[in-house]
mmCIF file of C-alpha atoms and ligand atoms in Angstrom:
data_model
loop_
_atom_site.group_PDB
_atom_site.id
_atom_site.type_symbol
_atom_site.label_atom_id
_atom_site.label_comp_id
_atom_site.label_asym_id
_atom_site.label_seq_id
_atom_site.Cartn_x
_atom_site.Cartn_y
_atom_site.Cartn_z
ATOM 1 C CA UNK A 19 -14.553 24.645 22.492
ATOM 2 C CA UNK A 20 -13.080 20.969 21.517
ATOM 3 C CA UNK A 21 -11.437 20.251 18.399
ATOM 4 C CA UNK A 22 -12.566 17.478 16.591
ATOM 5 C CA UNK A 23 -10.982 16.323 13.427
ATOM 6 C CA UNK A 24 -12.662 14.229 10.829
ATOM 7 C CA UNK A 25 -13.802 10.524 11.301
ATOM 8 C CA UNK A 26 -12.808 8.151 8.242
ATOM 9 C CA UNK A 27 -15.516 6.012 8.897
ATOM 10 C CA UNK A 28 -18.551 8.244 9.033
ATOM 11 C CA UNK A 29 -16.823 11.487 7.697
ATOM 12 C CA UNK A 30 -18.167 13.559 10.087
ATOM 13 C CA UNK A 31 -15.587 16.134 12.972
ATOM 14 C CA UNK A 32 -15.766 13.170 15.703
ATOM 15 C CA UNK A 33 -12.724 12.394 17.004
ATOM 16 C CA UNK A 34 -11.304 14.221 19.624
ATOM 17 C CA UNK A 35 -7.262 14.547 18.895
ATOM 18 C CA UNK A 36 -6.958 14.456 22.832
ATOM 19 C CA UNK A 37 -6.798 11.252 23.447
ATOM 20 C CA UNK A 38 -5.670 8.377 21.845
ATOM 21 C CA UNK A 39 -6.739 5.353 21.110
ATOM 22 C CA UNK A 40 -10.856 7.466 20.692
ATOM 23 C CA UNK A 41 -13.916 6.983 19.961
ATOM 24 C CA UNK A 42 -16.245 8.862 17.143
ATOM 25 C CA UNK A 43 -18.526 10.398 19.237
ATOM 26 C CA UNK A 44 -21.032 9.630 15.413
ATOM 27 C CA UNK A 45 -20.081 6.365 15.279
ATOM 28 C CA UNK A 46 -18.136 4.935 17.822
ATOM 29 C CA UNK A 47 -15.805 3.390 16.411
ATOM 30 C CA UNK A 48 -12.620 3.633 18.024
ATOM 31 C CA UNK A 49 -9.167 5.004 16.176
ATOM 32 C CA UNK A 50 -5.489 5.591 17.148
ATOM 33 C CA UNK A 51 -4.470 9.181 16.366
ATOM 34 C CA UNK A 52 -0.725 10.342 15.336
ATOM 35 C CA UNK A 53 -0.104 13.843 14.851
ATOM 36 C CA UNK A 54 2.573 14.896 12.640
ATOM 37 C CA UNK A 55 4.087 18.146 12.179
ATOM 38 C CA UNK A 56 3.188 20.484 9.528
ATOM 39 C CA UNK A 57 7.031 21.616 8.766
ATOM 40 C CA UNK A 58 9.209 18.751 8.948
ATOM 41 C CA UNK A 59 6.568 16.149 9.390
ATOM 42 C CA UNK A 60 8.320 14.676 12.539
ATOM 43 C CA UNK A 61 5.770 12.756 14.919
ATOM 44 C CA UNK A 62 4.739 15.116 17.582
ATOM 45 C CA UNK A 63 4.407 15.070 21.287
ATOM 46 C CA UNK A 64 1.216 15.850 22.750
ATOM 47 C CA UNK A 65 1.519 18.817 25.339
ATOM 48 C CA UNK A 66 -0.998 16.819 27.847
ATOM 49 C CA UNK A 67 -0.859 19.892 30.585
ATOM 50 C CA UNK A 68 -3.196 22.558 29.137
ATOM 51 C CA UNK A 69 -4.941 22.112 26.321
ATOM 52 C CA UNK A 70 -5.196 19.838 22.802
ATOM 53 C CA UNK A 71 -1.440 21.800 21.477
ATOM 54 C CA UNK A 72 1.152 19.665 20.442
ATOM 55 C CA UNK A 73 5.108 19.901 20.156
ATOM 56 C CA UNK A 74 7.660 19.273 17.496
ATOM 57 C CA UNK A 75 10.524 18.428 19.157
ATOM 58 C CA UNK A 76 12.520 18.551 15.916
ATOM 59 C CA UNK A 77 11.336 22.465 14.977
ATOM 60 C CA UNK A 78 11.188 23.332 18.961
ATOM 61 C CA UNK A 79 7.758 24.922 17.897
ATOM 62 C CA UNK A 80 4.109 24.627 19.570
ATOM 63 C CA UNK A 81 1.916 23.625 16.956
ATOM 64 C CA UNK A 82 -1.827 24.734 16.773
ATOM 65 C CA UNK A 83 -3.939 21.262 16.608
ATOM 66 C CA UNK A 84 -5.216 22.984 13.536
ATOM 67 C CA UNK A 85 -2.057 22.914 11.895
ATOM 68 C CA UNK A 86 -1.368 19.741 13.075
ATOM 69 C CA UNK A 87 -1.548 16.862 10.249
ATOM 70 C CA UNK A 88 -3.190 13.782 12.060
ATOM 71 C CA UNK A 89 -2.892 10.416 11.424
ATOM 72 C CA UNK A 90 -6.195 8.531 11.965
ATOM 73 C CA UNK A 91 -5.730 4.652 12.229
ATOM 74 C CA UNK A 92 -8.287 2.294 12.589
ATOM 75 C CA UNK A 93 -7.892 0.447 16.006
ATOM 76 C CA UNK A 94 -8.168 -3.263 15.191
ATOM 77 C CA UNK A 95 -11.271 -5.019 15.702
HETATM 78 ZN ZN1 ZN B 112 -17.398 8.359 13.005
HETATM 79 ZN ZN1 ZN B 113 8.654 20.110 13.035
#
């Protein structure tokens, strides 16, 4: 099942952490997504082979996308 994390602009799960820049799948309006990590809050790598996981370079650790802290940026107009 796909993990979508919240959409600032409609608050509804619509963004798919996948792919960045994306679009709400609600509203459609498009946003840049960061994800940090949940330990040392480095920026994280996205593991683009499997699945939505990402990696913390700075912990060595594979971090759950629902640990993940995301940044979610508007994309500008
Ligand atoms: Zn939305
Ligand atoms: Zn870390």
């Amino acid at each position: 099942m796909t993990y979508f994390i919240k959409c600032p602009a409609c608050q509804k799960e619509g963004l798919d952490p996948r792919y960045s820049p994306v679009a709400c799948i609600h509203c459609k309006k498009e946003f840049n997504i960061v994800g940090f990590c949940p330990t040392c809050h480095a920026e994280l790598q996205k593991f683009k082979c499997c699945s939505v996981d990402f990696f913390c370079n700075t912990c060595n650790e594979l971090i759950s996308k629902k640990r993940v802290e995301f940044r979610v940026t508007p994309v500008s107009p």
